[in-house]
Short mmCIF file of C-alpha atoms and ligand atoms in Angstrom, two decimals:
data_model
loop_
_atom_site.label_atom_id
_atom_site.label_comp_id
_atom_site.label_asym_id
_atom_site.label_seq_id
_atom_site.Cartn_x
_atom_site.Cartn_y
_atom_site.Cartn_z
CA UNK S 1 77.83 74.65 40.29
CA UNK S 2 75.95 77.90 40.67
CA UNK S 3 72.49 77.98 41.92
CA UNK S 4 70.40 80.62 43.58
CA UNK S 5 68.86 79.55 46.99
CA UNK S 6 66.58 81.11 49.74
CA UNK S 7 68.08 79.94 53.50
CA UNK S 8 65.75 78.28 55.82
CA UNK S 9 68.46 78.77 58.57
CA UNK S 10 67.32 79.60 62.38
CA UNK S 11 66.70 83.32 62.45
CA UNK S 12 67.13 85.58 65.11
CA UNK S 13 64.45 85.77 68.06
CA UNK S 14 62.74 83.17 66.07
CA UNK S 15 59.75 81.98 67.83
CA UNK S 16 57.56 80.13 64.93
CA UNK S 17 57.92 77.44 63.13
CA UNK S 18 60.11 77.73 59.77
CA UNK S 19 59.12 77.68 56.56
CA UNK S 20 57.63 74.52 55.15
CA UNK S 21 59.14 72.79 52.12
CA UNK S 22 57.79 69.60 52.47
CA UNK S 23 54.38 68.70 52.02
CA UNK S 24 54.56 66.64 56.15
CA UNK S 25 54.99 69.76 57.23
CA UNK S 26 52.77 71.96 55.20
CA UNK S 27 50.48 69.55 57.36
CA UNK S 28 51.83 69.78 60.54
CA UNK S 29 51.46 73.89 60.15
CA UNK S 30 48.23 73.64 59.32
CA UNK S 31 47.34 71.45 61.90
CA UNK S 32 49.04 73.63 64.53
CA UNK S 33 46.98 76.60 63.34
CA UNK S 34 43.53 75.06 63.91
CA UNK S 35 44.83 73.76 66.97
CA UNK S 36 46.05 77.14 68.09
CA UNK S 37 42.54 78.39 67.02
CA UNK S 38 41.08 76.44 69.25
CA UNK S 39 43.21 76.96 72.02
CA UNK S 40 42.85 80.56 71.87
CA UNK S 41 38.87 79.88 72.13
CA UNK S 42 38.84 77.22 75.09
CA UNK S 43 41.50 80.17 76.41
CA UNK S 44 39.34 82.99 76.07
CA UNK S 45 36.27 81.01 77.42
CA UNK S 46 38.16 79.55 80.91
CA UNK S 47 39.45 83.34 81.36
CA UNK S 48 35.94 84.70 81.39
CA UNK S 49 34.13 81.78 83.63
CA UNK S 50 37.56 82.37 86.21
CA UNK S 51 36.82 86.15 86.08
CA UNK S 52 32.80 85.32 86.79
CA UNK S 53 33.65 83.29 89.42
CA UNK S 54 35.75 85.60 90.99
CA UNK S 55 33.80 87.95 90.75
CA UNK S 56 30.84 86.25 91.96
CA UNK S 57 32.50 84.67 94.67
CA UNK S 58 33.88 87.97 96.12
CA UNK S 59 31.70 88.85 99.93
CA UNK S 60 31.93 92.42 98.72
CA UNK S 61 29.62 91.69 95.41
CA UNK S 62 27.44 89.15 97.25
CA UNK S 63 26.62 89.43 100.52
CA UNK S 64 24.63 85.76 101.06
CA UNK S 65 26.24 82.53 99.54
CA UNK S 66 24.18 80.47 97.48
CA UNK S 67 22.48 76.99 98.33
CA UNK S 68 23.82 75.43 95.28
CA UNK S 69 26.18 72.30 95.78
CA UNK S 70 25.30 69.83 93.14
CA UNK S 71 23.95 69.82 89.55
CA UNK S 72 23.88 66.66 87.16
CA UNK S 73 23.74 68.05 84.30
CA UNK S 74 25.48 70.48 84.44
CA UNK S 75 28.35 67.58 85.16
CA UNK S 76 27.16 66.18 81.98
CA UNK S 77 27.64 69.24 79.61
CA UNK S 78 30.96 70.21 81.08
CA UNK S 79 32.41 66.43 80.49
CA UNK S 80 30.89 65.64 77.20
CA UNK S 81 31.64 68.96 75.64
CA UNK S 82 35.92 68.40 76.07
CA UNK S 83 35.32 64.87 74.93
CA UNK S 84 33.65 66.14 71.76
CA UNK S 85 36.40 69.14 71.16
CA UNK S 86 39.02 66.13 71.51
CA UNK S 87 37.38 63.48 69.03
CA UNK S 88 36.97 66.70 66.58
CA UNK S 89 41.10 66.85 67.00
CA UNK S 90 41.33 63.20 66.33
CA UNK S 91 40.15 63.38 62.98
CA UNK S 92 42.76 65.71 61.15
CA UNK S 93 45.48 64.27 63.62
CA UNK S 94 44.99 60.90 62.80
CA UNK S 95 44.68 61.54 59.27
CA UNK S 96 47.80 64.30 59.17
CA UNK S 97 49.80 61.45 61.25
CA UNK S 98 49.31 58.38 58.33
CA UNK S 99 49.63 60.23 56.09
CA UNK S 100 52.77 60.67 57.48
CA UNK S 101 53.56 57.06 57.28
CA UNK S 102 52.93 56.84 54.01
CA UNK S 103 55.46 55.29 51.50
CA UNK S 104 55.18 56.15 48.16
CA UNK S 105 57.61 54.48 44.86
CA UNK S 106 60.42 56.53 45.87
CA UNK S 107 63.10 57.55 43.12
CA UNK S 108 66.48 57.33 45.70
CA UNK S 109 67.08 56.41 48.89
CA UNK S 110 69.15 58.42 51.37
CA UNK S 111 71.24 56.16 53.79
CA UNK S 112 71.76 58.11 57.34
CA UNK S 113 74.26 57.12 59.60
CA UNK S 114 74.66 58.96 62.45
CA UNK S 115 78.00 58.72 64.56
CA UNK S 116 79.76 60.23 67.75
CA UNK S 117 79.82 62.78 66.07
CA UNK S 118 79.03 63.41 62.80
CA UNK S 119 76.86 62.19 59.98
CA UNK S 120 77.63 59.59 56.93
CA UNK S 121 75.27 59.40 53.86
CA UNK S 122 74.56 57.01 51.58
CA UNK S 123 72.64 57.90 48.27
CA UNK S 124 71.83 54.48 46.41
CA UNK S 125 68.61 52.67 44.56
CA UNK S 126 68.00 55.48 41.53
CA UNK S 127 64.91 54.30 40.15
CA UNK S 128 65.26 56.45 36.48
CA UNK S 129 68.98 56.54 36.29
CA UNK S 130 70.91 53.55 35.01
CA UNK S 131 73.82 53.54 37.56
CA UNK S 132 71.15 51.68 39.55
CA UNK S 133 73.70 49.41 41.79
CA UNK S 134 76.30 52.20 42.24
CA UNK S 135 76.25 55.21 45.60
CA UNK S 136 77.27 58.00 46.44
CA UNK S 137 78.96 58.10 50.12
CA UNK S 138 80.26 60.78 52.25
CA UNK S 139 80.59 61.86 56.09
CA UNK S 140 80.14 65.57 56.90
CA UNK S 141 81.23 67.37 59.68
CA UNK S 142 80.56 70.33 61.48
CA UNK S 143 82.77 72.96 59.98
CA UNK S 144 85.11 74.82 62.74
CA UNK S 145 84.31 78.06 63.75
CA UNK S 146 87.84 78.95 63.27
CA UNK S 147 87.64 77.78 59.32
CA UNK S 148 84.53 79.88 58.95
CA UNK S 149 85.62 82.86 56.54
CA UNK S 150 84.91 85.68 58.58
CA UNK S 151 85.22 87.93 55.74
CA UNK S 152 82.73 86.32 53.63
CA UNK S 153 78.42 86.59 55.38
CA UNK S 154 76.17 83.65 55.68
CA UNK S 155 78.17 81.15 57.31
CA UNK S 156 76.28 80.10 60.22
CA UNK S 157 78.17 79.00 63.64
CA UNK S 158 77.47 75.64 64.83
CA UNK S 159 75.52 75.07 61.70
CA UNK S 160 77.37 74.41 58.51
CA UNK S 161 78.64 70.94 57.48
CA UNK S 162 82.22 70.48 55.23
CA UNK S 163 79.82 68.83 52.76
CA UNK S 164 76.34 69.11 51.87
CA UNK S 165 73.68 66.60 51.10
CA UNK S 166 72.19 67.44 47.53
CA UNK S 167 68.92 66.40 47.37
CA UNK S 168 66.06 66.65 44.24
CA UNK S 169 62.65 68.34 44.91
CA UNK S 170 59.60 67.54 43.64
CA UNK S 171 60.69 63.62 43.84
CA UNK S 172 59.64 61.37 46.26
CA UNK S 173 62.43 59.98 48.74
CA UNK S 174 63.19 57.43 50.66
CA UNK S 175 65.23 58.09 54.32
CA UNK S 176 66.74 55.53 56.33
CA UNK S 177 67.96 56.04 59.14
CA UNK S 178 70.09 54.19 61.65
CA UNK S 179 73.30 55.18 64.11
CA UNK S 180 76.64 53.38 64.17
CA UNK S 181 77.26 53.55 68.26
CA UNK S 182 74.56 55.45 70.41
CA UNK S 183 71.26 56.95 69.69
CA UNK S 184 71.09 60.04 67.69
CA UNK S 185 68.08 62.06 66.11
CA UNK S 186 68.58 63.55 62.45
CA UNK S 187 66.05 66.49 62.55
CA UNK S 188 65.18 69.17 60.09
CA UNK S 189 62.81 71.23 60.96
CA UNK S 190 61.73 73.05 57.39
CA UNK S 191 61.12 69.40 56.52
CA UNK S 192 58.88 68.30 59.43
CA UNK S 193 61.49 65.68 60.13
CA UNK S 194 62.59 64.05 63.47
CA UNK S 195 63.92 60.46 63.17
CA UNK S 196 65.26 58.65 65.93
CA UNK S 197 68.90 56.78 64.75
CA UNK S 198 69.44 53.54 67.38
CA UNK S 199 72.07 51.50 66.44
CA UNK S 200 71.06 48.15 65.12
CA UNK S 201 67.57 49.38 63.93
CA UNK S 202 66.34 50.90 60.80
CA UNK S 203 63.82 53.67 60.94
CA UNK S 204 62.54 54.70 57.51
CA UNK S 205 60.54 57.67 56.61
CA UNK S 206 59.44 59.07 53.15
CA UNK S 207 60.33 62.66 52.34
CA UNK S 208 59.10 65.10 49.24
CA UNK S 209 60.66 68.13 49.01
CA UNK S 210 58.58 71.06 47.39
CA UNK S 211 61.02 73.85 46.47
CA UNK S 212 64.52 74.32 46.57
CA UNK S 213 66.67 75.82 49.40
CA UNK S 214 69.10 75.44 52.10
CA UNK S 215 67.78 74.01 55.30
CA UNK S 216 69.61 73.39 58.38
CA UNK S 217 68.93 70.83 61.36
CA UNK S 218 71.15 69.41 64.15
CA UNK S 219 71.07 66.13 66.18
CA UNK S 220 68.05 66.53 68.66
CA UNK S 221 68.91 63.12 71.08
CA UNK S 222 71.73 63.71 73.52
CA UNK S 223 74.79 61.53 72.42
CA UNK S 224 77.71 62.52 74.30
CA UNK S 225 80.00 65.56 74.70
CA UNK S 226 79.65 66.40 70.90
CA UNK S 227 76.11 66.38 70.71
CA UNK S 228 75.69 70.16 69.75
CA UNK S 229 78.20 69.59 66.97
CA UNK S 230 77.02 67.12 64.49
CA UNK S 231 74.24 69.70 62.49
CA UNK S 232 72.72 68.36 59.07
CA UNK S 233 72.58 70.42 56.02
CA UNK S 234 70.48 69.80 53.11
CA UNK S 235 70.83 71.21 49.52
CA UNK S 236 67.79 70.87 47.45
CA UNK S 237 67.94 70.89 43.82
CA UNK S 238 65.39 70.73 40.67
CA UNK S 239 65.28 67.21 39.91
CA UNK S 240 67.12 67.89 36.50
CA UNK S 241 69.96 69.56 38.05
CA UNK S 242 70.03 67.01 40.52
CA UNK S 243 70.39 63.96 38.07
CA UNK S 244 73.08 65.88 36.52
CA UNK S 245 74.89 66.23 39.57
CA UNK S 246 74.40 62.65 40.45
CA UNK S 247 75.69 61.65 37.33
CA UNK S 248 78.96 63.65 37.18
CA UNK S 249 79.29 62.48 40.43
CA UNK S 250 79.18 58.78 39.85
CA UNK S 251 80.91 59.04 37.08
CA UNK S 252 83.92 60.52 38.78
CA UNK S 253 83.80 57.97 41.65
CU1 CUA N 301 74.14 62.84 67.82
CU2 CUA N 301 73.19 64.11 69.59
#
């Protein structure tokens, strides 16, 4: 199968957030860029009352302290004002983290299994596909740095998985998530994605992917010696191509 992709792999000296592709994290972005806004404000504005009080507070620049000690309402402002910056926050933090939550009719689910060390998926419950009762399962591993072609570019260490998890875009999805021994964390960043996997629990989150692409994650809760080698990597595919896919696929199973 030959499909065109951009990479939402870690880059180099990275220190933003990747790319969105899903719409939780088109949210989270925005959200950290108001917040950052504001930060940079409240910054800005503690700087300059620290450099006025220095300044002020210096023998050279004022010779004779003053009598002041004590002022209610001053007390007042300074309180009620961080309150009131904080219940602004609430609003599109509240409403960025239900949405989160939210579950929509979702086309497939995606079984996640997390393991010392390595992943196993599960890809069952097609809503428009009439191989309804039948899955598609497979583990991947972290490929070797060894078997990494060193001829061939764009193989990233530490990073790429023997198989890939091919998922549609534009499709609402269902994730669950659980582990088989100890507790492990599939995360994607591009996606906005951290979910805890505890053994004998399942976590479920809901996932729509906007565009297609490569994106890259690796188990973010520490679960023994192999932690660092267990990474996630997701293929996403129009939802045409992917039915196709998952069709040929079942069919050869
Ligand atoms: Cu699995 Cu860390």
């Amino acid at each position: 199968m030959i499909f065109t992709t951009q990479c939402d792999s870690p880059a180099l000296w990275q220190t933003y957030l990747s790319d969105p592709a899903s719409i939780t994290m088109e949210g989270i972005l925005i959200f950290n860029k108001h917040l950052l806004f504001l930060l940079t404000v409240i910054v800005l504005f503690i700087g300059w009352l620290l450099f006025y009080t220095l300044h002020y507070f210096i023998e050279y620049n004022n010779k004779f302290s003053s009598k002041f000690v004590h002022s209610k309402e001053l007390e007042i402002v300074w309180t009620s004002i961080p309150a009131l910056i904080l219940l602004i926050l609430s609003t599109p933090s509240f409403t960025l983290l239900y949405a989160m939550d939210e579950i929509s009719e979702p086309e497939l689910t995606l079984k996640i299994l997390g393991h010392q060390w390595f992943w196993s998926y599960e890809i069952s419950e097609f809503n428009s596909c009439q191989k309804q009762e039948q899955s598609l399962k497979y583990v991947c591993y972290m490929m070797a740095l060894d078997g990494l072609p060193t001829t061939k570019q764009g193989y990233f260490r530490l990073l790429e998985t023997n198989k890939r998890v091919i998922l549609p875009t534009n499709t609402h999805l269902r994730l669950l998530v659980s582990a088989a021994d100890v507790l492990h964390s599939w995360t994607v960043p591009s996606f906005g994605l951290k979910v805890d996997a505890c053994p004998g629990r399942l976590n479920q989150v809901n996932l729509f992917i906007k565009r297609i692409g490569v994106f890259f994650g690796q188990c973010s809760e520490i679960c023994g010696v192999n932690h660092g080698f267990m990474p996630i990597v997701i293929v996403s595919l129009p939802t045409v191509q992917f039915h196709h896919y998952i069709m040929t696929k079942l069919e050869l199973s």
